Amino acid sequence: MQRSRRLSAALVLSTVAGLGLVALPQPAAALTPPVAFTADDLPTWQTNGIVWALAEAGGTVFAGGTFSQVRPPEGGSGTARSAVNFVALDAATGDPTSCRLSFTVGSGTATVRALAVSPDKKTLYAGGYFGAVNGTQVSSLAAIDIATCTPRANFRPSVSATVRALAVTDDTVYLGGDFSTVGGSAHARYAAVDAASGAVKPFRADVDEPGRAVAVTPDGRNVILGGDFFTVNGANSHALAVVDAVTGANVRTYPGFIETNSVVKGLDTDATGFYTANEGTGGGVFDGRIALDLSTLNQRWRDTCLGATQAVKSYQDVLYSASHAHDCSSVGEFPDGRRYHLLAQPTSAVGKLGWFPDTNDGLGEGIGPRAMVVSETSDNKYMWVGGEFTTVNGSAAQGLTHFAASPDVGAPTVPSVGAESVRPTEARVRWRASLDTDDSRLTYKVYRNGGSTPVYTVDGDSVPWSRPQLSFTDENVTAGSTYSYRVTATDGAGNTSALSATATVTVPTSAQKYAAKVLDDGADLYWRYDESVTPFVGDTSPGDQNGIHVGGPSLRQTPAAVTGPSTAIGFNGSDQIVHSDRRTTVPGQYSIETWFRTTTGRGGKLVGFGNNTTRASGNYDKHIYMRNDGRLVFGVWTGSARTITSPAGYNDGAWHHVVATQGASGMALYVDGTRVGTLAETGSQNYSGYWRVGGDNLNGWPNQPSSSYFAGQIDETAIYPSVLSAAQVQSHHTLASAPADSVQTVRASDDTYVNAGAAGTNYGTSTSLAVRGSAAYETYLRFDLPSAPAGTVLKSARLAVKTTTLDSAGSTDDISVRPVTGSWTETGTTYTSRPAVSSTVVGTLSGATDVSAVYSAALDTAALTPALGGAYDLALTSTGTDALWLWSSEASAAENTPQLVLTFGAP
């Protein structure tokens, strides 16, 4: 409803032709340029407070902050020890070194807020609020000899207040903070001292509010200032300025460049640019990062994600950042919702790369991470992070963590997989892209019928806020047969997820009329709600626009809105929805279609478009909602609400069909196949967002219902990039009740085999079955067949079995399926007492050569039809010498085989 903000960048998702995979721009492969570090956190000693600053030298990382103790990582060995606002740690192991320094003050709370190492790596400079280091008197700024871990007594500049930022060259230490004097001379919040003696230098860059960051350009000519200030040397320049490294005179000021309620908390430089970490006060204030070119001192890009950025670190053309980013919708990424505390992006662009380790907000202000540093050793390289967090990647870890360049040991999440078949010529497998926190590009392999060789392999990209659907259309199928599929995900380092849960589908002998018509009419989002587990909602359309359950709606509700095997979904009317996973825009012409059933008197939104997912949208229109009286409203926003309202109510507990269209001829609303209203309105609000089913914001809309959330059942939701005609709408409504085939799967109630080589042995409790002509094995199966549903006949029947994992389980011989004419029992039959078998062959199993694979044989329906409603026995026999070994129904690996798949339909 509200006017949306213009997107400065868009995360555009596109379907790759012929593959059904969704690709994201700027994909990042695991641990190859540009991403340099895994997201696997390493064991690291912990603090009992906040880490404000990090620095490194020669394989040692220095951490300063406000804490009194360090302790081993969770589950690690060792005992806690005193560490007064400082600890030195081995960059690789995360263990404390022998260097111990205590930063103390006579009154108040001592803290270390800034650390910097000299270019020769011999001296560590520390700033903060403290009066002594290991008893040596200092005044909020100290120099530490790294080799001996002792404060340099001859470096004692007197600083009148807290030092918050440091930068060091060969001969100069630049400092920023809250102070007004240094060494007895007036310096308003920035100063420079001699790196050896601490003597105050003539550098003067006075600002009116605290300095929080300082950096020196790589050529040493300029110093970059960041902080809360509004003036620099009397000139207007809020939060950012560039000054001369010798004199402090202004080189570049930035009046109006940064919002007045946003400050610069951190700075970093590299060979070509410098980067700001900004924190804003108030809602929607600039909280992100700015990249500026060193050659021009002009902006290269601005990332307007919201979430209080505290630190930035440029390393090998990637800008790593510490924040609690919660809303990156302004740059086409995730909407307002969960927080991401560690991110990476190219130094040349805004879009995020595939690196997503995470912390929590933690102690203090609830910011999370506050400092970052990279340490390179002879064996590896490490990203160190410090802050006020108390967890890392979901496990307990306080104040400190680190990540290595290698090895990458984290496997992707297991794909969530579904399968369906609408037509007798194909089966479609679809899955939600997996998540790997240091690899956005993954390789997926699809396995059919338990086989060990994939039938399809494809690459796909995903990030935590966009895990798009990928799909595979299997055209090597037989109508009436049942197929099972499993999928794995593998990252660039070769880490592979576990196999997904098995998705099983029976290919129909005739098309599902309603679903086929929806697809033929061009739906590019089609949710049928047939899933049995959350959170993945599969898209039946070629658009691969999957949905995500929120709040645990009720799954597999029956009866569904249309005839056939599909089910519906139920919503509680308070907090349950489904939203699309992919950010998109809506074209000028579109159609919205769904079925619903309810008795609610509180109304609610059925389907709509909004700019958020888990939270209420700020922009919302192109929606169908129900008033308290059950009447339906279709509305768009053009600066005011433009709506069509149905004349009747539909909260009568029956299934109803609703379609809303908008295009060049205006708007139309259809209910149960009949047009109930039109409006000559062709415009709507233009923004990027998500389709939502079951609820979203309705504030400000006419006859706003008591609830924004719908209580009832919804089924068969479809979105079209075109206007459905009245004839198409009527056809959909009619086809929903058209007769449809039904499929029933019957598992063997008894099964056993006999062995001529052990003529007196019964194998009724064995997990295996066997078939061979010589020396003879013979298998017997019993099925309790259902009766044909009223008005239907048996249209097809198939026997499905699964080979075992024995190397010799498969067989090149044809296996005959014959009726058993004699009597037998699972627990009593032996080769000696085996039953008589008919000479009539009702089916043949051929080509069952792979191990651990499902195979099926078509059966003669004329032979099975007379047995419907009773028990029916089958024998598997062979005249060949190549044994076939199958799982029996007692085996957990059988996947419910042996089984009969029976399809019933109209005569």
Coordinates of C-alpha atoms in Angstrom, one line a residue, residues 270-801:
D270 CA 43.3 -1.3 0.4
A271 CA 45.4 -0.5 -2.7
T272 CA 42.5 1.2 -4.5
G273 CA 39.9 2.2 -2.0
F274 CA 38.7 2.9 1.5
Y275 CA 35.6 1.6 3.2
T276 CA 33.3 2.8 6.0
A277 CA 31.3 0.9 8.6
N278 CA 28.2 3.0 9.5
E279 CA 25.8 2.8 12.3
G280 CA 22.5 4.8 12.3
T281 CA 20.2 5.9 15.1
G282 CA 16.5 5.5 14.4
G283 CA 14.5 3.4 12.0
G284 CA 15.6 3.1 8.4
V285 CA 18.8 5.2 8.9
F286 CA 22.0 4.4 7.0
D287 CA 23.5 1.4 8.7
G288 CA 25.6 -0.1 6.0
R289 CA 28.9 0.4 4.1
I290 CA 30.4 2.8 1.7
A291 CA 33.2 2.1 -0.7
L292 CA 35.2 5.1 -2.0
D293 CA 38.0 5.3 -4.6
L294 CA 41.4 6.4 -3.3
S295 CA 42.2 8.1 -6.7
T296 CA 39.2 10.4 -6.6
L297 CA 38.0 10.1 -3.0
N298 CA 34.5 9.7 -4.5
Q299 CA 31.9 7.0 -3.7
R300 CA 32.3 3.7 -5.6
W301 CA 29.2 2.1 -4.1
R302 CA 26.9 2.4 -1.1
D303 CA 25.4 -0.7 0.6
T304 CA 22.2 0.5 2.3
C305 CA 21.5 -2.7 4.3
L306 CA 20.2 -1.8 7.8
G307 CA 21.9 -3.3 10.8
A308 CA 24.6 -1.2 12.5
T309 CA 27.9 -2.0 10.8
Q310 CA 30.8 -2.0 13.3
A311 CA 33.8 -3.1 11.4
V312 CA 35.0 -3.7 7.8
K313 CA 38.0 -5.6 6.6
S314 CA 39.2 -5.6 3.0
Y315 CA 41.1 -8.7 2.0
Q316 CA 41.9 -10.1 -1.4
D317 CA 39.2 -8.0 -3.2
V318 CA 36.5 -8.9 -0.7
L319 CA 35.1 -6.6 1.9
Y320 CA 34.2 -8.6 5.1
S321 CA 31.9 -6.8 7.6
A322 CA 30.6 -7.2 11.1
S323 CA 27.1 -6.0 11.8
H324 CA 23.7 -7.3 12.6
A325 CA 22.2 -6.7 9.2
H326 CA 18.5 -7.4 9.3
D327 CA 17.1 -5.7 6.2
C328 CA 18.9 -5.6 2.8
S329 CA 15.7 -5.1 0.7
S330 CA 16.9 -1.8 -0.5
V331 CA 19.7 -3.5 -2.4
G332 CA 17.5 -6.4 -3.6
E333 CA 18.5 -8.9 -1.0
F334 CA 16.8 -10.1 2.2
P335 CA 13.8 -8.3 3.7
D336 CA 13.5 -7.2 7.3
G337 CA 13.8 -10.3 9.5
R338 CA 16.5 -12.4 11.0
R339 CA 19.9 -10.9 11.6
Y340 CA 23.1 -11.7 9.7
H341 CA 26.2 -10.7 11.7
L342 CA 29.0 -11.5 9.3
L343 CA 28.9 -10.8 5.6
A344 CA 31.2 -10.6 2.6
Q345 CA 30.9 -8.7 -0.7
P346 CA 33.2 -7.8 -3.5
T347 CA 35.1 -4.5 -3.0
S348 CA 33.8 -3.6 -6.4
A349 CA 30.0 -4.2 -5.8
V350 CA 27.2 -4.4 -3.3
G351 CA 25.9 -8.0 -3.8
K352 CA 26.8 -10.4 -1.0
L353 CA 29.1 -13.4 -1.6
G354 CA 28.7 -16.9 -0.2
W355 CA 30.1 -16.5 3.3
F356 CA 27.6 -16.7 6.2
P357 CA 29.1 -17.7 9.5
D358 CA 27.0 -16.2 12.2
T359 CA 26.9 -15.0 15.8
N360 CA 24.2 -13.7 18.1
D361 CA 23.7 -10.1 19.3
G362 CA 25.2 -11.0 22.7
L363 CA 25.9 -8.7 25.6
G364 CA 26.0 -5.0 26.1
E365 CA 24.2 -3.1 23.3
G366 CA 23.3 -6.3 21.5
I367 CA 25.4 -5.5 18.5
G368 CA 27.2 -8.8 18.0
P369 CA 30.7 -8.7 16.4
R370 CA 32.7 -5.5 16.7
A371 CA 36.2 -6.1 15.3
M372 CA 37.9 -8.1 12.6
V373 CA 41.5 -8.9 11.6
V374 CA 43.2 -11.3 9.2
S375 CA 46.3 -13.2 10.3
E376 CA 48.5 -15.0 7.8
T377 CA 50.8 -17.8 9.0
S378 CA 53.2 -20.0 7.0
D379 CA 50.5 -22.8 7.0
N380 CA 47.2 -21.0 6.7
K381 CA 45.4 -17.7 7.0
Y382 CA 42.7 -16.8 9.5
M383 CA 39.9 -14.4 9.9
W384 CA 39.5 -13.4 13.6
V385 CA 36.3 -11.8 14.9
G386 CA 35.8 -10.2 18.3
G387 CA 32.7 -8.6 19.9
E388 CA 30.0 -9.0 22.5
F389 CA 28.4 -12.2 21.0
T390 CA 27.9 -15.3 23.1
T391 CA 27.3 -17.8 20.3
V392 CA 29.0 -18.6 17.0
N393 CA 27.2 -20.7 14.4
G394 CA 24.6 -21.6 17.0
S395 CA 27.1 -23.0 19.7
A396 CA 28.3 -21.3 22.8
A397 CA 31.3 -19.0 22.1
Q398 CA 31.8 -15.6 23.8
G399 CA 33.8 -12.6 22.6
L400 CA 36.2 -14.3 20.2
T401 CA 36.2 -16.7 17.2
H402 CA 38.2 -17.4 14.2
F403 CA 37.9 -19.0 10.7
A404 CA 40.6 -20.6 8.5
A405 CA 41.1 -20.6 4.8
S406 CA 41.1 -24.4 4.8
P407 CA 40.1 -27.1 5.3
D408 CA 36.4 -26.7 4.5
V409 CA 34.7 -29.4 6.5
G410 CA 31.0 -28.3 6.5
A411 CA 28.7 -30.2 4.3
P412 CA 25.6 -28.6 2.7
T413 CA 22.2 -29.1 4.3
V414 CA 20.2 -32.0 3.0
P415 CA 17.9 -31.1 0.1
S416 CA 14.2 -31.1 0.8
V417 CA 12.7 -33.1 -2.1
G418 CA 9.3 -33.7 -3.6
A419 CA 8.1 -35.5 -6.8
E420 CA 4.9 -35.4 -8.8
S421 CA 3.4 -36.4 -12.1
V422 CA 0.6 -34.6 -13.8
R423 CA 0.9 -36.3 -17.2
P424 CA 1.6 -39.9 -18.2
T425 CA 4.7 -38.9 -20.1
E426 CA 6.8 -37.5 -17.3
A427 CA 7.6 -37.2 -13.6
R428 CA 9.0 -34.0 -12.1
V429 CA 11.4 -34.0 -9.2
R430 CA 11.9 -30.7 -7.4
W431 CA 13.9 -29.7 -4.4
R432 CA 14.7 -26.6 -2.3
A433 CA 18.3 -25.5 -2.8
S434 CA 20.5 -26.5 0.1
L435 CA 22.5 -24.1 2.2
D436 CA 26.2 -24.1 2.7
T437 CA 27.5 -21.1 4.7
D438 CA 30.7 -20.8 2.8
D439 CA 29.7 -21.9 -0.7
S440 CA 26.8 -20.4 -2.6
R441 CA 27.2 -22.7 -5.6
L442 CA 26.4 -26.4 -5.0
T443 CA 26.2 -29.4 -7.2
Y444 CA 23.1 -31.6 -7.0
K445 CA 22.7 -35.2 -8.0
V446 CA 19.4 -36.9 -8.5
Y447 CA 19.2 -40.7 -7.9
R448 CA 16.2 -42.8 -9.1
N449 CA 14.8 -46.0 -7.6
G450 CA 17.6 -46.4 -5.2
G451 CA 20.3 -46.5 -7.9
S452 CA 23.9 -45.6 -7.2
T453 CA 24.4 -43.6 -10.4
P454 CA 22.8 -40.2 -10.7
V455 CA 20.3 -39.7 -13.5
Y456 CA 20.7 -36.0 -13.4
T457 CA 23.4 -33.6 -12.2
V458 CA 23.1 -29.8 -12.0
D459 CA 24.7 -26.8 -10.3
G460 CA 22.6 -24.2 -8.5
D461 CA 23.2 -21.1 -6.4
S462 CA 21.6 -20.3 -3.1
V463 CA 22.1 -17.9 -0.1
P464 CA 20.3 -18.1 3.2
W465 CA 17.5 -15.7 2.2
S466 CA 17.0 -17.2 -1.2
R467 CA 17.1 -21.0 -1.6
P468 CA 15.3 -21.4 -4.9
Q469 CA 13.7 -24.5 -6.2
L470 CA 15.6 -26.7 -8.7
S471 CA 13.9 -29.4 -10.7
F472 CA 14.4 -32.3 -13.0
T473 CA 11.8 -33.6 -15.4
D474 CA 12.2 -37.4 -15.9
E475 CA 10.8 -38.4 -19.3
N476 CA 12.1 -41.9 -19.1
V477 CA 9.0 -43.1 -17.3
T478 CA 6.1 -45.6 -17.9
A479 CA 2.5 -44.7 -17.1
G480 CA 1.2 -46.6 -14.1
S481 CA 4.8 -47.1 -12.7
T482 CA 6.0 -45.8 -9.4
Y483 CA 9.4 -44.1 -9.1
S484 CA 11.4 -43.0 -6.1
Y485 CA 14.0 -40.2 -6.1
R486 CA 16.7 -38.9 -3.7
V487 CA 19.0 -35.9 -4.1
T488 CA 22.4 -34.9 -2.6
A489 CA 24.2 -31.6 -2.5
T490 CA 28.0 -31.2 -2.8
D491 CA 30.1 -28.1 -2.3
G492 CA 33.2 -27.0 -4.1
A493 CA 35.4 -28.8 -1.5
G494 CA 33.7 -32.1 -2.1
N495 CA 31.7 -32.2 1.1
T496 CA 28.4 -34.0 0.3
S497 CA 25.1 -33.9 2.2
A498 CA 23.3 -37.0 3.2
L499 CA 20.8 -38.4 0.8
S500 CA 17.5 -36.6 1.0
A501 CA 14.4 -38.4 2.1
T502 CA 12.8 -40.5 -0.6
A503 CA 10.2 -38.8 -2.8
T504 CA 7.9 -41.3 -4.5
V505 CA 5.5 -40.7 -7.3
T506 CA 3.3 -42.8 -9.5
V507 CA 3.0 -41.7 -13.1
P508 CA -0.7 -41.5 -14.0
T509 CA -2.2 -43.4 -17.0
S510 CA -4.0 -40.2 -18.0
A511 CA -3.4 -36.6 -17.3
Q512 CA -4.7 -34.9 -14.2
K513 CA -7.2 -32.7 -15.9
Y514 CA -7.3 -29.6 -13.6
A515 CA -3.5 -29.5 -13.0
A516 CA -2.7 -30.0 -16.7
K517 CA -5.0 -27.2 -17.7
V518 CA -3.4 -24.8 -15.2
L519 CA 0.0 -25.5 -16.6
D520 CA -1.3 -25.3 -20.2
D521 CA -2.7 -21.9 -19.5
G522 CA 0.7 -20.6 -18.5
A523 CA 1.0 -20.5 -14.7
D524 CA 4.5 -19.6 -13.6
L525 CA 3.8 -20.3 -9.9
Y526 CA 1.6 -23.2 -8.9
W527 CA 1.4 -24.4 -5.3
R528 CA -0.7 -27.6 -4.8
Y529 CA 0.2 -28.1 -1.1
D530 CA 0.9 -31.8 -1.3
E531 CA 3.9 -31.8 1.0
S532 CA 4.0 -33.9 4.2
V533 CA 6.8 -32.0 5.9
T534 CA 7.7 -28.3 6.3
P535 CA 9.0 -25.9 5.2
F536 CA 9.3 -26.5 1.5
V537 CA 6.3 -25.8 -0.8
G538 CA 7.0 -27.2 -4.3
D539 CA 6.1 -25.3 -7.4
T540 CA 4.4 -27.5 -10.0
S541 CA 5.0 -24.8 -12.8
P542 CA 8.1 -24.4 -14.9
G543 CA 8.7 -21.1 -12.9
D544 CA 10.3 -23.0 -10.0
Q545 CA 9.0 -20.4 -7.6
N546 CA 8.8 -22.5 -4.4
G547 CA 7.2 -21.4 -1.2
I548 CA 8.1 -21.5 2.4
H549 CA 5.8 -22.5 5.3
V550 CA 5.8 -20.1 8.3
G551 CA 4.2 -20.9 11.6
G552 CA 3.5 -24.6 10.9
P553 CA 0.3 -24.7 8.9
S554 CA -1.6 -28.0 8.8
L555 CA -0.5 -30.1 5.8
R556 CA -2.2 -32.7 3.6
Q557 CA -5.8 -31.6 4.4
T558 CA -8.6 -33.6 2.8
P559 CA -10.8 -33.5 0.9
A560 CA -9.0 -31.2 -1.4
A561 CA -10.6 -28.6 -3.7
V562 CA -10.1 -30.7 -6.9
T563 CA -10.5 -34.4 -7.6
G564 CA -7.4 -36.5 -7.7
P565 CA -4.5 -37.2 -5.4
S566 CA -3.7 -33.6 -4.4
T567 CA -4.3 -32.3 -0.8
A568 CA -4.9 -28.9 0.7
I569 CA -3.3 -26.7 3.4
G570 CA -4.9 -25.3 6.6
F571 CA -4.2 -22.0 8.3
N572 CA -5.0 -21.0 11.9
G573 CA -5.9 -17.3 11.2
S574 CA -3.2 -15.9 13.5
D575 CA 0.4 -16.5 12.4
Q576 CA 0.5 -19.2 9.7
I577 CA 1.4 -18.3 6.1
V578 CA 3.2 -19.5 3.0
H579 CA 5.5 -17.0 1.2
S580 CA 7.4 -17.3 -2.1
D581 CA 11.2 -17.8 -1.7
R582 CA 12.2 -15.7 -4.6
R583 CA 12.0 -11.9 -4.7
T584 CA 10.2 -10.8 -7.9
T585 CA 8.2 -8.1 -9.5
V586 CA 4.7 -8.4 -11.0
P587 CA 4.1 -7.5 -14.6
G588 CA 1.4 -5.1 -15.8
Q589 CA -0.9 -8.0 -16.6
Y590 CA -1.4 -11.0 -14.2
S591 CA -3.9 -13.4 -12.8
I592 CA -4.2 -14.7 -9.2
E593 CA -6.1 -18.0 -8.7
T594 CA -6.8 -20.1 -5.6
W595 CA -9.4 -22.3 -3.9
F596 CA -10.5 -21.7 -0.3
R597 CA -12.8 -23.1 2.3
T598 CA -13.8 -21.4 5.6
T599 CA -16.4 -20.6 8.2
T600 CA -14.5 -17.7 9.7
G601 CA -16.2 -14.5 10.7
R602 CA -12.9 -12.6 11.1
G603 CA -11.9 -12.4 7.4
G604 CA -8.3 -12.4 6.4
K605 CA -6.0 -12.3 3.4
L606 CA -6.1 -15.2 1.1
V607 CA -3.4 -14.3 -1.5
G608 CA -1.4 -11.1 -2.0
F609 CA 1.9 -9.5 -3.0
G610 CA 4.0 -7.8 -0.3
N611 CA 7.6 -6.7 0.2
N612 CA 8.3 -8.9 3.2
T613 CA 8.3 -12.5 4.1
T614 CA 8.1 -13.4 7.7
R615 CA 7.1 -10.0 8.9
A616 CA 4.2 -7.8 7.9
S617 CA 4.8 -6.0 4.6
G618 CA 5.1 -2.2 4.3
N619 CA 4.1 -2.4 0.7
Y620 CA 1.2 -4.6 -0.1
D621 CA -1.4 -4.9 -2.8
K622 CA -2.5 -7.1 -5.7
H623 CA -4.3 -9.1 -3.1
I624 CA -7.5 -11.0 -2.5
Y625 CA -8.9 -10.8 1.0
M626 CA -12.1 -11.7 2.9
R627 CA -14.1 -9.3 4.9
N628 CA -15.7 -10.3 8.2
D629 CA -19.0 -11.0 6.4
G630 CA -17.3 -13.5 4.0
R631 CA -17.4 -11.2 1.0
L632 CA -14.2 -11.2 -1.2
V633 CA -12.2 -8.1 -2.1
F634 CA -9.6 -7.8 -4.9
G635 CA -7.5 -4.7 -4.6
V636 CA -4.6 -2.7 -6.0
W637 CA -2.9 0.4 -4.7
T638 CA -2.4 3.5 -7.0
G639 CA -2.0 6.1 -4.3
S640 CA -5.4 5.0 -3.0
A641 CA -7.1 1.7 -2.7
R642 CA -8.8 0.5 -5.9
T643 CA -11.1 -2.5 -5.2
I644 CA -13.7 -4.9 -6.4
T645 CA -16.0 -6.5 -3.8
S646 CA -18.1 -9.6 -4.4
P647 CA -21.8 -9.2 -3.8
A648 CA -22.1 -12.4 -1.7
G649 CA -20.2 -14.0 1.1
Y650 CA -18.4 -17.3 0.9
N651 CA -17.6 -18.3 4.5
D652 CA -20.1 -21.1 4.3
G653 CA -17.7 -24.1 4.8
A654 CA -17.7 -25.1 1.1
W655 CA -14.9 -25.0 -1.4
H656 CA -14.9 -21.9 -3.5
H657 CA -12.8 -20.9 -6.6
V658 CA -11.6 -17.3 -6.9
V659 CA -9.7 -15.7 -9.7
A660 CA -8.5 -12.0 -9.9
T661 CA -7.1 -10.5 -13.1
Q662 CA -5.6 -7.2 -14.1
G663 CA -4.4 -6.0 -17.5
A664 CA -4.9 -3.6 -20.3
S665 CA -8.7 -3.9 -19.9
G666 CA -8.7 -3.3 -16.2
M667 CA -9.5 -5.5 -13.2
A668 CA -11.9 -8.5 -12.9
L669 CA -12.9 -10.7 -10.0
Y670 CA -14.4 -14.2 -10.6
V671 CA -15.9 -16.5 -8.0
D672 CA -16.8 -20.1 -8.8
G673 CA -16.3 -19.6 -12.5
T674 CA -18.5 -16.5 -12.7
R675 CA -17.4 -12.9 -13.1
V676 CA -18.8 -10.9 -10.1
G677 CA -17.2 -7.5 -10.7
T678 CA -14.9 -5.4 -12.9
L679 CA -13.1 -2.1 -12.5
A680 CA -11.4 0.0 -15.2
E681 CA -8.1 0.3 -13.4
T682 CA -4.8 -0.7 -15.1
G683 CA -2.3 0.6 -12.5
S684 CA -0.9 -0.9 -9.3
Q685 CA 2.0 -0.3 -7.0
N686 CA 5.4 -1.1 -8.4
Y687 CA 7.9 -2.7 -6.1
S688 CA 9.9 -5.9 -5.6
G689 CA 8.5 -8.5 -3.3
Y690 CA 7.0 -11.9 -2.6
W691 CA 3.7 -13.7 -3.0
R692 CA 2.1 -14.6 0.3
V693 CA -0.8 -17.0 1.0
G694 CA -2.7 -17.0 4.3
G695 CA -2.0 -13.5 5.6
D696 CA -0.2 -10.1 5.4
N697 CA -0.8 -6.5 6.3
L698 CA -4.2 -5.1 5.5
N699 CA -4.0 -1.8 7.3
G700 CA -5.8 1.0 5.5
W701 CA -7.8 -1.1 3.2
P702 CA -11.6 -0.8 2.8
N703 CA -13.7 -2.9 5.2
Q704 CA -10.5 -4.2 6.8
P705 CA -11.3 -7.5 8.5
S706 CA -10.7 -8.2 12.2
S707 CA -7.7 -10.4 11.2
S708 CA -5.1 -10.0 8.5
Y709 CA -4.6 -13.8 8.6
F710 CA -7.0 -16.3 7.1
A711 CA -8.5 -19.2 9.1
G712 CA -9.4 -22.0 6.8
Q713 CA -8.1 -24.2 4.1
I714 CA -6.5 -23.1 0.8
D715 CA -5.7 -25.2 -2.3
E716 CA -4.3 -25.0 -5.8
T717 CA -2.8 -21.4 -5.7
A718 CA -1.6 -20.3 -9.1
I719 CA -0.1 -17.0 -10.4
Y720 CA -0.1 -16.2 -14.2
P721 CA 1.9 -13.5 -16.1
S722 CA -1.2 -13.0 -18.2
V723 CA -4.9 -12.3 -17.9
L724 CA -7.0 -15.4 -17.9
S725 CA -10.1 -15.2 -20.0
A726 CA -13.6 -15.8 -18.7
A727 CA -13.6 -19.0 -20.7
Q728 CA -10.4 -20.2 -19.1
V729 CA -11.7 -19.4 -15.6
Q730 CA -14.9 -21.3 -16.2
S731 CA -12.9 -24.2 -17.6
H732 CA -10.7 -24.4 -14.5
H733 CA -13.8 -24.3 -12.2
T734 CA -15.5 -27.1 -14.2
L735 CA -12.4 -29.3 -14.4
A736 CA -11.9 -29.2 -10.6
S737 CA -14.8 -31.7 -10.3
A738 CA -14.0 -33.8 -13.4
P739 CA -13.5 -37.5 -12.7
A740 CA -9.9 -38.3 -12.0
D741 CA -7.9 -41.4 -11.8
S742 CA -7.0 -42.7 -8.3
V743 CA -3.9 -44.7 -7.4
Q744 CA -3.8 -47.2 -4.6
T745 CA -0.6 -48.8 -3.4
V746 CA -0.8 -52.2 -1.8
R747 CA 2.2 -53.7 0.1
A748 CA 2.6 -57.4 0.2
S749 CA 1.0 -58.9 3.3
D750 CA 3.1 -62.1 3.1
D751 CA 6.2 -63.0 1.2
T752 CA 8.8 -65.7 1.2
Y753 CA 11.0 -67.7 -1.2
V754 CA 12.0 -71.4 -1.5
N755 CA 15.4 -72.9 -2.3
A756 CA 15.9 -76.2 -4.1
G757 CA 19.4 -76.5 -2.5
A758 CA 17.8 -76.4 1.0
A759 CA 14.5 -78.1 0.2
G760 CA 13.3 -78.3 3.8
T761 CA 14.1 -74.7 4.9
N762 CA 11.6 -72.0 5.3
Y763 CA 12.7 -68.4 4.6
G764 CA 9.6 -66.5 5.7
T765 CA 11.5 -64.3 8.2
S766 CA 14.3 -63.5 5.8
T767 CA 14.8 -59.9 4.7
S768 CA 15.6 -61.2 1.2
L769 CA 13.7 -62.9 -1.6
A770 CA 15.3 -64.8 -4.5
V771 CA 14.4 -66.0 -8.0
R772 CA 16.4 -68.3 -10.3
G773 CA 15.6 -71.2 -12.7
S774 CA 18.6 -73.5 -11.9
A775 CA 19.4 -74.3 -9.1
A776 CA 15.9 -73.2 -8.4
Y777 CA 14.7 -70.3 -6.2
E778 CA 11.1 -69.2 -6.4
T779 CA 9.4 -66.2 -4.6
Y780 CA 5.7 -66.0 -3.5
L781 CA 3.8 -62.8 -2.7
R782 CA 0.4 -62.2 -1.3
F783 CA -1.6 -59.0 -1.7
D784 CA -4.9 -58.0 -0.1
L785 CA -6.5 -56.2 -3.1
P786 CA -9.0 -53.3 -2.5
S787 CA -12.3 -53.1 -4.3
A788 CA -12.6 -50.7 -7.2
P789 CA -14.0 -47.3 -6.1
A790 CA -17.6 -46.8 -7.2
G791 CA -17.9 -45.9 -10.8
T792 CA -14.3 -46.9 -11.7
V793 CA -12.4 -49.9 -13.1
L794 CA -8.9 -51.1 -12.8
K795 CA -7.0 -49.3 -15.5
S796 CA -3.4 -50.4 -14.8
A797 CA -1.5 -52.5 -12.3
R798 CA 2.2 -52.8 -11.7
L799 CA 4.4 -54.9 -9.4
A800 CA 7.3 -53.0 -7.9
V801 CA 10.3 -54.7 -6.2

